Amino acid sequence: MKKNYLLALLSAFLLWLAWPPIPYTAPLLWVAFIPLLFALENVMRGDYRKKGMKVFWLGGLTGVVWNTASIYWVFNAMNAVMPVYAAAFVSLIPFCLAALLMALAFRLYYQLRKCYPIGWSLTGLVCFWIAYEYLHQTWDLAFPWMTLGNGFANTHQLIQWYEYTGVYGGTVWIWALNILLFLSILSARDGFARSHRRKLLVAVIVLIGVPSFWSLWRYTTYEERENPSNVVVVQPNIDPYGKFTFLTPESQLDNLIRLSESIAQPNTEFFIWPETAIARQGGFDEDRFYEHPTFLHIQQFLDTYKNGNVLSGIEGYRIYNSPQTSTARAFDGVYYDAFNSAVLIENSAKLQYYHKSKLVAGAEQFPFAGALAFMKPLFKGFGGTTGSYGRQDKPSVFYSQSGIGAAPVICYESIWGDYVAKYIEQGAQFIAIVTNDGWWGDTAGKDQHLAYAKLRAIETRRWVARSANTGISAFINQRGDAVQRTKWWVSTAIKQDINLNEEITFYVKTGDYFAYAGCGGSLAFGLMILFALAKRKNNR
């Protein structure tokens, strides 16, 4: 078994090496699973006891090592809002839970191999894997950071076809190439005819060449329709660990305005400020914010810009006489919801709010609140987790007075392709990502988060204006190129004439149909396993 565990670790190493932010290595994903597949094959053909358990542990080992090496920074982010012991516990969600689901997919693959040919079984493996990825983007412990199709984010020239498939098309592409190459090597080892091996290799060449060359052609010939809007992105660089220690809220606002004015033009239409940029201890009453000096100060700033709008993150709350939402918390005879929000401020008393929907499990919401109510004491005081932040069920678009539609995407919501696509369906002409990215420090997390924004640009063919408190802020065009980007941990602002787009891509129209097909396939293969088990039982 030692050799098999080394093969599993080799797969984990290749997956990590191929993953963002390491540049130019993404094609390693085409071969990264081959060592693991051979380790599993050795177990299934070998004289071992409890083969199913060994397959499970091999798959789980690859998943744990790959995940932990790639997203080690999660602990930094969790430790920023909760004690070390709780941060370590919550970090197990991305480190180990995804690996557990991966291991289950390989265990089900083994169960198929016991009853069905290898081709059917490997197809089932792909379906089980996609079902795991889809589950991990939809349930209360959602964290789709490591969805396999994300791996080409820094090699976006090769995946321009994501405008048709989204990242799940990338997942299928990667798995198909790994399987074909694995079968090519296995058939040579097992002495299959050369003609059989030749067919497999031709399939590999076609599967690499056709999508890649089409993508390169699309990348080099893609032209944006001219529809410019001048946008300013601000990076204030406020240390998140001492937001109200080093600077007063008034000083922070003055700094945001100063940076905005330093590069603004008379025709600037949007000033993008980062997540929770407008903040004070306890937050702002959203229903009365228009009366607050902060709002009045921002409007005074906007007087200079005829069509100017400030799109910013804000910490807010709303008060109710009764518990109007499932997240409402009682306080001093009333109920309230706290929000991590975005706000659009213009030259009028009108305010538009968007409440972050994709909340961080453990830090912003209590997962499975009903079933796991007994765990609430563990999370008490961790950023309001026991009651969870308020949220809205679906995205909403901010519309400026001139009619421009902006998608306000908060923090790690930007890793949900299907969710961002819903903004576009509602008329968003560009994507504004407001994030902090300072909690995990100068680690790979900030670079990965930036890279994933390129995927959203390609899927939707929309510019992305990304404002990150401590970096990396950027402008990303409709091809996924970061045409401007800031340095980490500097106070600065950048501006860009972006092209607004109203066209709807095939992916926006259809959503994650690869995921739906994979989930349907996993159900069918699951029934095949049950049928085989029942047949075996009846034959005894």
Coordinates of C-alpha atoms in Angstrom, one line a residue:
M1 CA 0.0 0.0 0.0
K2 CA 2.9 2.4 0.5
K3 CA 3.4 2.8 -3.2
N4 CA -0.3 3.5 -3.6
Y5 CA -0.2 6.2 -0.9
L6 CA 2.8 7.8 -2.7
L7 CA 0.8 7.8 -5.9
A8 CA -2.1 9.5 -4.1
L9 CA 0.3 12.1 -2.7
L10 CA 1.7 12.7 -6.2
S11 CA -1.8 13.5 -7.5
A12 CA -2.2 15.9 -4.6
F13 CA 1.1 17.6 -5.4
L14 CA 0.2 18.0 -9.1
L15 CA -3.2 19.4 -8.3
W16 CA -1.6 21.9 -5.9
L17 CA 1.1 22.8 -8.5
A18 CA -1.6 23.4 -11.1
W19 CA -3.8 25.5 -8.9
P20 CA -3.9 29.3 -8.9
P21 CA -2.0 31.5 -8.1
I22 CA 0.9 29.5 -9.5
P23 CA 1.2 30.8 -13.2
Y24 CA 1.4 28.7 -16.4
T25 CA 0.8 25.3 -14.6
A26 CA -2.9 24.8 -15.1
P27 CA -2.5 22.2 -17.9
L28 CA -1.1 19.9 -15.3
L29 CA -4.7 19.4 -14.3
W30 CA -5.1 17.3 -17.5
V31 CA -2.8 14.6 -15.9
A32 CA -3.0 15.3 -12.1
F33 CA -5.5 12.5 -11.3
I34 CA -3.7 9.8 -13.3
P35 CA -1.4 8.7 -10.4
L36 CA -4.4 8.4 -8.1
L37 CA -6.4 6.4 -10.6
F38 CA -3.5 4.0 -10.9
A39 CA -3.3 3.7 -7.1
L40 CA -7.1 2.9 -7.0
E41 CA -6.6 0.4 -9.9
N42 CA -3.8 -1.3 -8.0
V43 CA -6.0 -1.7 -5.0
M44 CA -9.0 -3.0 -7.0
R45 CA -6.8 -5.6 -8.8
G46 CA -4.6 -6.5 -5.8
D47 CA -5.0 -9.0 -3.1
Y48 CA -6.2 -6.6 -0.4
R49 CA -8.8 -6.8 2.3
K50 CA -11.4 -4.1 2.7
K51 CA -10.7 -2.6 -0.7
G52 CA -13.5 -0.2 -0.5
M53 CA -12.1 1.4 2.6
K54 CA -8.6 1.6 1.1
V55 CA -10.0 3.3 -2.0
F56 CA -11.8 5.8 0.3
W57 CA -8.7 6.6 2.2
L58 CA -6.6 7.1 -0.9
G59 CA -9.1 9.5 -2.4
G60 CA -9.5 11.3 0.9
L61 CA -5.7 11.7 1.3
T62 CA -5.4 13.3 -2.1
G63 CA -8.3 15.7 -1.3
V64 CA -7.1 16.7 2.2
V65 CA -3.5 17.4 1.1
W66 CA -4.6 19.3 -2.1
N67 CA -7.2 21.4 -0.3
T68 CA -5.1 22.2 2.7
A69 CA -2.1 23.2 0.6
S70 CA -4.2 25.4 -1.7
I71 CA -6.4 27.1 0.8
Y72 CA -4.3 27.2 4.0
W73 CA -5.2 30.8 4.3
V74 CA -8.7 30.0 5.4
F75 CA -7.5 29.6 9.0
N76 CA -6.2 33.2 8.9
A77 CA -9.6 34.4 7.8
M78 CA -11.5 32.5 10.5
N79 CA -9.0 33.4 13.2
A80 CA -9.8 37.1 12.5
V81 CA -13.3 36.7 13.8
M82 CA -13.1 33.9 16.3
P83 CA -10.7 32.2 18.8
V84 CA -8.0 29.9 17.6
Y85 CA -9.8 26.7 18.7
A86 CA -13.0 27.7 16.9
A87 CA -11.0 28.9 13.8
A88 CA -9.3 25.5 13.7
F89 CA -12.6 23.7 14.0
V90 CA -14.3 25.8 11.3
S91 CA -11.3 25.5 9.0
L92 CA -12.0 21.8 8.8
I93 CA -15.0 22.6 6.7
P94 CA -13.0 23.6 3.6
F95 CA -9.9 21.4 4.5
C96 CA -11.6 18.1 5.2
L97 CA -15.3 18.2 4.3
A98 CA -14.7 18.6 0.6
A99 CA -12.0 15.9 0.8
L100 CA -14.6 13.6 2.5
L101 CA -17.0 14.2 -0.3
M102 CA -14.3 13.5 -2.9
A103 CA -13.4 10.3 -1.1
L104 CA -17.1 9.3 -1.2
A105 CA -17.1 9.8 -5.0
F106 CA -14.1 7.4 -5.4
R107 CA -15.7 4.9 -3.0
L108 CA -18.8 4.9 -5.2
Y109 CA -16.6 4.5 -8.3
Y110 CA -15.1 1.3 -6.7
Q111 CA -18.6 0.0 -6.0
L112 CA -19.4 0.5 -9.7
R113 CA -16.2 -1.3 -10.8
K114 CA -17.3 -4.4 -8.9
C115 CA -20.3 -4.8 -11.1
Y116 CA -19.8 -2.8 -14.4
P117 CA -17.2 -2.3 -17.1
I118 CA -14.4 0.3 -16.5
G119 CA -15.8 2.8 -19.0
W120 CA -19.2 3.0 -17.3
S121 CA -17.5 3.1 -13.9
L122 CA -15.3 6.1 -14.9
T123 CA -18.3 7.9 -16.3
G124 CA -20.0 7.3 -13.0
L125 CA -17.0 8.7 -11.2
V126 CA -17.2 12.0 -13.2
C127 CA -20.9 12.2 -12.3
F128 CA -20.3 11.6 -8.6
W129 CA -17.6 14.2 -8.6
I130 CA -19.8 16.8 -10.2
A131 CA -22.6 16.0 -7.7
Y132 CA -20.1 16.6 -4.9
E133 CA -19.1 20.0 -6.4
Y134 CA -22.7 21.0 -6.9
L135 CA -23.6 20.0 -3.3
H136 CA -20.7 22.0 -2.0
Q137 CA -21.9 25.1 -3.7
T138 CA -25.6 24.8 -2.6
W139 CA -25.8 23.6 1.0
D140 CA -25.3 25.5 4.2
L141 CA -21.6 24.5 4.3
A142 CA -21.1 25.8 0.8
F143 CA -17.5 26.6 -0.2
P144 CA -17.0 26.1 -4.0
W145 CA -13.5 27.6 -4.0
M146 CA -12.0 24.3 -5.1
T147 CA -14.4 23.5 -7.9
L148 CA -12.1 21.8 -10.5
G149 CA -13.0 24.1 -13.3
N150 CA -11.7 27.1 -11.3
G151 CA -8.2 25.8 -11.9
F152 CA -7.8 27.5 -15.3
A153 CA -8.6 30.9 -13.9
N154 CA -5.0 32.1 -14.5
T155 CA -4.8 30.5 -17.9
H156 CA -8.1 32.1 -19.1
Q157 CA -6.9 32.3 -22.7
L158 CA -7.7 28.5 -22.9
I159 CA -11.2 28.6 -21.4
Q160 CA -13.0 31.3 -23.3
W161 CA -15.7 28.7 -24.0
Y162 CA -16.8 29.1 -20.4
E163 CA -19.2 31.6 -21.8
Y164 CA -21.1 28.5 -22.9
T165 CA -20.4 26.0 -20.2
G166 CA -19.3 27.8 -17.0
V167 CA -16.8 26.2 -14.7
Y168 CA -18.5 22.8 -14.7
G169 CA -17.6 22.5 -18.4
G170 CA -14.0 22.9 -17.2
T171 CA -14.5 20.1 -14.6
V172 CA -15.8 17.7 -17.2
W173 CA -12.9 18.7 -19.6
I174 CA -10.3 18.0 -16.9
W175 CA -11.7 14.7 -15.9
A176 CA -12.3 13.5 -19.5
L177 CA -8.6 14.1 -20.3
N178 CA -7.4 12.4 -17.2
I179 CA -9.5 9.4 -17.9
L180 CA -8.5 9.1 -21.6
L181 CA -4.8 9.3 -20.7
F182 CA -5.2 6.9 -17.9
L183 CA -7.0 4.4 -20.2
S184 CA -4.2 4.9 -22.8
I185 CA -1.5 4.0 -20.3
L186 CA -3.6 1.2 -18.8
S187 CA -4.3 -0.4 -22.2
A188 CA -0.6 -0.3 -23.1
R189 CA 0.2 -1.9 -19.7
D190 CA -2.5 -4.6 -20.3
G191 CA -1.3 -5.3 -23.8
F192 CA -4.3 -4.0 -25.8
A193 CA -4.0 -3.7 -29.5
R194 CA -2.2 -0.6 -30.9
S195 CA -5.3 0.4 -32.8
H196 CA -7.2 0.7 -29.5
R197 CA -4.5 2.8 -27.9
R198 CA -4.2 4.9 -31.0
K199 CA -7.9 5.8 -30.8
L200 CA -7.6 6.9 -27.2
L201 CA -4.6 9.1 -28.0
V202 CA -6.4 10.7 -31.0
A203 CA -9.3 11.4 -28.6
V204 CA -6.9 13.1 -26.2
I205 CA -5.4 15.2 -29.0
V206 CA -8.8 16.3 -30.2
L207 CA -10.1 17.0 -26.7
I208 CA -7.1 19.2 -25.9
G209 CA -6.7 20.8 -29.3
V210 CA -10.3 21.7 -30.3
P211 CA -11.3 23.6 -27.1
S212 CA -7.9 25.2 -26.7
F213 CA -7.5 26.4 -30.3
W214 CA -11.1 27.6 -30.5
S215 CA -10.6 29.5 -27.2
L216 CA -7.4 31.1 -28.5
W217 CA -9.1 32.1 -31.6
R218 CA -12.0 33.5 -29.6
Y219 CA -9.6 35.4 -27.3
T220 CA -7.7 37.0 -30.1
T221 CA -10.7 38.0 -32.2
Y222 CA -13.1 39.0 -29.5
E223 CA -14.1 42.7 -29.8
E224 CA -16.0 44.6 -27.2
R225 CA -18.8 46.9 -28.4
E226 CA -18.0 50.5 -27.6
N227 CA -20.3 51.7 -24.8
P228 CA -17.9 53.4 -22.3
S229 CA -18.5 54.4 -18.7
N230 CA -15.8 56.0 -16.5
V231 CA -15.4 54.1 -13.2
V232 CA -13.1 54.7 -10.3
V233 CA -12.1 51.9 -7.9
V234 CA -10.7 52.8 -4.5
Q235 CA -8.4 50.8 -2.3
P236 CA -8.3 52.5 1.2
N237 CA -6.0 49.9 2.8
I238 CA -7.6 49.9 6.2
D239 CA -6.1 47.2 8.5
P240 CA -9.2 45.0 9.2
Y241 CA -7.8 44.0 12.6
G242 CA -8.0 47.5 13.8
K243 CA -10.7 49.2 11.7
F244 CA -12.0 51.3 14.6
T245 CA -8.7 51.5 16.5
F246 CA -6.4 53.4 14.2
L247 CA -8.9 55.7 12.4
T248 CA -12.3 57.1 13.2
P249 CA -15.2 56.4 10.8
E250 CA -15.0 60.0 9.8
S251 CA -11.3 59.8 9.0
Q252 CA -11.9 56.6 6.9
L253 CA -14.7 58.4 5.0
D254 CA -12.5 61.4 4.3
N255 CA -9.8 59.1 3.0
L256 CA -12.2 57.3 0.7
I257 CA -13.3 60.7 -0.7
R258 CA -9.8 62.0 -1.0
L259 CA -8.6 58.9 -3.0
S260 CA -11.7 59.1 -5.2
E261 CA -11.2 62.8 -6.0
S262 CA -7.5 62.3 -6.7
I263 CA -8.2 60.6 -10.1
A264 CA -11.9 61.4 -10.8
Q265 CA -13.0 63.0 -14.0
P266 CA -16.1 65.2 -14.5
N267 CA -17.7 62.3 -16.4
T268 CA -17.0 59.6 -13.7
E269 CA -20.2 57.7 -13.2
F270 CA -19.3 55.1 -10.5
F271 CA -17.0 55.3 -7.5
I272 CA -16.5 51.7 -6.2
W273 CA -15.5 51.4 -2.5
P274 CA -14.8 48.1 -0.8
E275 CA -16.7 45.8 1.5
T276 CA -17.8 47.5 4.8
A277 CA -16.0 50.7 3.7
I278 CA -18.9 52.8 5.1
A279 CA -19.0 51.6 8.7
R280 CA -19.2 52.6 12.3
Q281 CA -19.5 50.7 15.6
G282 CA -22.9 49.0 15.6
G283 CA -23.5 49.8 11.9
F284 CA -26.1 52.2 10.3
D285 CA -29.9 52.1 10.5
E286 CA -30.6 51.5 6.8
D287 CA -34.1 53.0 7.0
R288 CA -32.6 56.3 8.4
F289 CA -29.2 56.4 6.8
Y290 CA -30.3 59.3 4.6
E291 CA -30.4 61.4 7.7
H292 CA -26.9 60.6 8.9
P293 CA -23.9 63.0 8.4
T294 CA -22.1 60.2 6.6
F295 CA -24.7 60.1 3.9
L296 CA -24.8 63.9 3.6
H297 CA -21.0 64.1 3.4
I298 CA -21.0 61.6 0.5
Q299 CA -23.7 63.5 -1.3
Q300 CA -21.7 66.7 -0.9
F301 CA -18.8 64.9 -2.5
L302 CA -21.0 63.8 -5.4
D303 CA -22.2 67.3 -6.2
T304 CA -19.1 67.8 -8.4
Y305 CA -20.1 64.8 -10.6
K306 CA -23.3 65.2 -12.6
N307 CA -23.9 61.4 -13.1
G308 CA -21.8 60.2 -10.2
N309 CA -22.7 57.3 -7.9
V310 CA -21.0 55.7 -5.0
L311 CA -21.3 51.9 -4.9
S312 CA -19.9 50.8 -1.5
G313 CA -20.0 48.1 1.1
I314 CA -21.8 49.1 4.3
E315 CA -22.5 47.7 7.7
G316 CA -26.2 48.2 8.4
Y317 CA -29.2 46.9 10.3
R318 CA -33.0 47.1 10.2
I319 CA -35.3 47.2 13.2
Y320 CA -38.7 45.4 13.3
N321 CA -41.5 45.3 15.8
S322 CA -41.8 41.6 15.3
P323 CA -39.5 38.8 14.0
Q324 CA -40.2 39.4 10.3
T325 CA -37.3 37.2 9.1
S326 CA -35.8 33.9 10.2
T327 CA -32.5 35.7 11.1
A328 CA -34.1 38.5 13.2
R329 CA -32.7 38.8 16.7
A330 CA -34.4 40.2 19.8
F331 CA -32.9 43.2 21.5
D332 CA -34.4 45.5 24.1
G333 CA -38.0 44.8 23.2
V334 CA -37.6 45.0 19.4
Y335 CA -36.1 42.8 16.7
Y336 CA -33.3 43.5 14.2
D337 CA -31.3 42.1 11.4
A338 CA -27.6 42.9 10.9
F339 CA -26.4 43.0 7.3
N340 CA -23.2 42.9 5.3
S341 CA -24.5 45.0 2.5
A342 CA -23.8 47.1 -0.5
V343 CA -25.4 50.5 -1.1
L344 CA -25.8 52.8 -4.1
I345 CA -25.7 56.5 -3.2
E346 CA -26.6 59.1 -5.8
N347 CA -27.5 62.8 -6.0
S348 CA -30.9 62.3 -4.4
A349 CA -32.4 60.9 -1.2
K350 CA -32.9 57.5 -3.0
L351 CA -30.9 54.6 -1.5
Q352 CA -30.5 51.1 -3.0
Y353 CA -29.4 48.3 -0.8
Y354 CA -28.2 44.8 -1.5
H355 CA -27.8 42.4 1.4
K356 CA -25.1 39.7 1.0
S357 CA -26.7 36.4 0.3
K358 CA -23.8 33.9 0.1
L359 CA -22.7 34.1 3.8
V360 CA -19.6 32.5 5.2
A361 CA -20.4 29.4 7.2
G362 CA -19.4 29.9 10.8
A363 CA -18.4 33.6 10.5
E364 CA -21.5 35.1 9.0
Q365 CA -24.2 32.4 9.4
F366 CA -24.9 29.4 11.6
P367 CA -25.0 26.4 9.3
F368 CA -28.0 24.1 9.6
A369 CA -29.3 26.3 12.3
G370 CA -32.3 24.1 13.2
A371 CA -30.5 20.7 13.2
L372 CA -27.3 22.1 14.9
A373 CA -28.8 24.4 17.4
F374 CA -26.9 22.6 20.2
M375 CA -23.7 24.0 18.8
K376 CA -24.7 27.7 19.1
P377 CA -22.7 28.2 22.3
L378 CA -19.5 27.4 20.4
F379 CA -20.1 30.2 18.0
K380 CA -21.5 32.8 20.5
G381 CA -20.0 36.2 19.9
F382 CA -18.2 35.2 16.7
G383 CA -19.4 38.2 14.6
G384 CA -23.1 37.6 15.2
T385 CA -23.0 34.0 14.0
T386 CA -25.4 32.5 16.4
G387 CA -28.3 34.4 14.9
S388 CA -26.7 34.7 11.5
Y389 CA -26.5 37.9 9.4
G390 CA -29.6 38.9 7.5
R391 CA -29.6 38.1 3.8
Q392 CA -31.7 38.3 0.7
D393 CA -32.7 35.3 -1.3
K394 CA -31.7 36.5 -4.8
P395 CA -29.4 39.1 -6.2
S396 CA -30.6 42.6 -7.1
V397 CA -29.2 45.1 -9.6
F398 CA -28.3 48.7 -8.8
Y399 CA -29.5 51.2 -11.4
S400 CA -28.0 54.6 -11.6
Q401 CA -30.0 57.7 -12.5
S402 CA -28.6 57.4 -16.1
G403 CA -29.9 53.8 -16.3
I404 CA -26.7 51.9 -16.0
G405 CA -27.2 48.5 -14.3
A406 CA -24.4 47.4 -11.9
A407 CA -24.1 44.0 -10.2
P408 CA -23.1 44.5 -6.5
V409 CA -21.2 41.3 -5.7
I410 CA -19.9 41.1 -2.1
C411 CA -16.7 39.3 -1.2
Y412 CA -16.7 35.6 -2.0
E413 CA -20.1 35.7 -3.7
S414 CA -17.9 36.2 -6.8
I415 CA -17.0 32.5 -6.8
W416 CA -20.6 31.5 -7.6
G417 CA -20.9 31.6 -11.4
D418 CA -24.6 30.8 -11.5
Y419 CA -25.4 33.4 -8.8
V420 CA -23.5 36.2 -10.6
A421 CA -25.3 35.2 -13.8
K422 CA -28.6 36.0 -12.2
Y423 CA -27.5 39.7 -11.9
I424 CA -26.9 39.7 -15.6
E425 CA -30.3 38.2 -16.3
Q426 CA -31.8 41.2 -14.4
G427 CA -29.9 43.7 -16.6
A428 CA -26.5 44.3 -15.0
Q429 CA -24.1 45.8 -17.6
F430 CA -21.0 45.4 -15.5
I431 CA -19.9 43.6 -12.3
A432 CA -18.8 45.5 -9.2
I433 CA -17.0 43.3 -6.7
V434 CA -16.6 44.8 -3.2
T435 CA -14.4 42.8 -0.9
N436 CA -12.0 43.0 2.0
D437 CA -9.4 40.3 1.4
G438 CA -7.3 41.6 4.3
W439 CA -8.3 39.0 6.9
W440 CA -6.0 36.3 5.5
G441 CA -3.0 38.5 5.1
D442 CA -0.5 38.4 2.2
T443 CA -1.3 34.8 1.2
A444 CA -2.5 33.0 -1.9
G445 CA -6.1 33.7 -0.9
K446 CA -6.2 37.2 -2.3
D447 CA -4.6 36.1 -5.6
Q448 CA -7.0 33.2 -6.0
H449 CA -10.0 35.5 -5.3
L450 CA -8.8 37.9 -8.0
A451 CA -8.2 35.1 -10.5
Y452 CA -11.7 33.7 -10.0
A453 CA -13.2 37.1 -11.0
K454 CA -11.7 36.5 -14.5
L455 CA -14.0 33.5 -14.8
R456 CA -17.1 35.7 -14.1
A457 CA -16.0 38.1 -16.8
I458 CA -15.7 35.4 -19.4
E459 CA -19.0 33.6 -18.4
T460 CA -21.0 36.8 -18.6
R461 CA -18.8 38.9 -21.0
R462 CA -19.0 41.8 -18.5
W463 CA -16.3 44.1 -17.2
V464 CA -15.4 43.6 -13.6
A465 CA -14.5 46.5 -11.4
R466 CA -13.0 45.0 -8.2
S467 CA -12.5 47.1 -5.1
A468 CA -10.6 45.2 -2.4
N469 CA -9.8 47.0 0.9
T470 CA -6.1 45.9 1.1
G471 CA -5.8 44.6 -2.4
I472 CA -5.8 43.3 -5.0
S473 CA -8.1 45.8 -6.7
A474 CA -8.5 45.5 -10.5
F475 CA -10.3 46.2 -13.7
I476 CA -10.9 43.0 -15.7
N477 CA -12.2 43.2 -19.3
Q478 CA -14.7 41.0 -21.1
R479 CA -12.0 38.5 -22.2
G480 CA -10.8 38.0 -18.6
D481 CA -7.7 40.2 -18.8
A482 CA -6.7 42.2 -15.7
V483 CA -6.0 45.4 -17.6
Q484 CA -5.2 47.2 -14.4
R485 CA -4.4 45.9 -10.9
T486 CA -3.1 47.4 -7.7
K487 CA -0.4 46.2 -5.4
W488 CA -1.1 44.5 -2.1
W489 CA -1.3 46.7 1.0
V490 CA -1.2 50.1 -0.5
S491 CA -3.6 53.0 -0.3
T492 CA -4.5 53.9 -3.9
A493 CA -7.2 54.4 -6.5
I494 CA -7.4 53.5 -10.2
K495 CA -9.8 54.5 -13.0
Q496 CA -10.9 53.0 -16.3
D497 CA -13.3 53.5 -19.1
I498 CA -15.1 50.2 -19.2
N499 CA -17.5 49.1 -21.9
L500 CA -21.0 48.3 -20.7
N501 CA -22.6 45.2 -22.2
E502 CA -26.2 44.2 -22.6
E503 CA -25.8 40.9 -24.5
I504 CA -26.6 37.7 -22.7
T505 CA -24.2 34.7 -23.1
F506 CA -25.4 31.1 -23.5
Y507 CA -24.2 30.3 -20.0
V508 CA -26.2 33.1 -18.4
K509 CA -29.3 31.9 -20.3
T510 CA -28.9 28.2 -19.3
G511 CA -27.0 28.2 -16.0
D512 CA -25.0 25.2 -14.7
Y513 CA -26.5 22.6 -17.0
F514 CA -23.4 20.5 -16.8
A515 CA -23.9 20.3 -13.1
Y516 CA -27.6 19.3 -13.5
A517 CA -26.6 16.6 -15.9
G518 CA -23.9 15.3 -13.6
C519 CA -26.3 15.2 -10.7
G520 CA -28.8 13.4 -12.8
G521 CA -26.1 10.9 -13.9
S522 CA -25.0 10.4 -10.3
L523 CA -28.5 9.5 -9.4
A524 CA -28.7 7.0 -12.3
F525 CA -25.4 5.4 -11.4
G526 CA -26.4 5.3 -7.8
L527 CA -29.5 3.3 -8.8
M528 CA -27.3 1.0 -10.8
I529 CA -25.2 0.3 -7.7
L530 CA -28.4 -0.5 -5.7
F531 CA -29.7 -2.7 -8.5
A532 CA -26.4 -4.7 -8.6
L533 CA -26.4 -5.1 -4.8
A534 CA -30.0 -6.3 -4.8
K535 CA -29.3 -8.7 -7.6
R536 CA -26.3 -10.1 -5.7
K537 CA -28.3 -10.5 -2.6
N538 CA -31.1 -12.4 -4.5
N539 CA -28.5 -14.7 -6.0
R540 CA -27.1 -15.8 -2.7

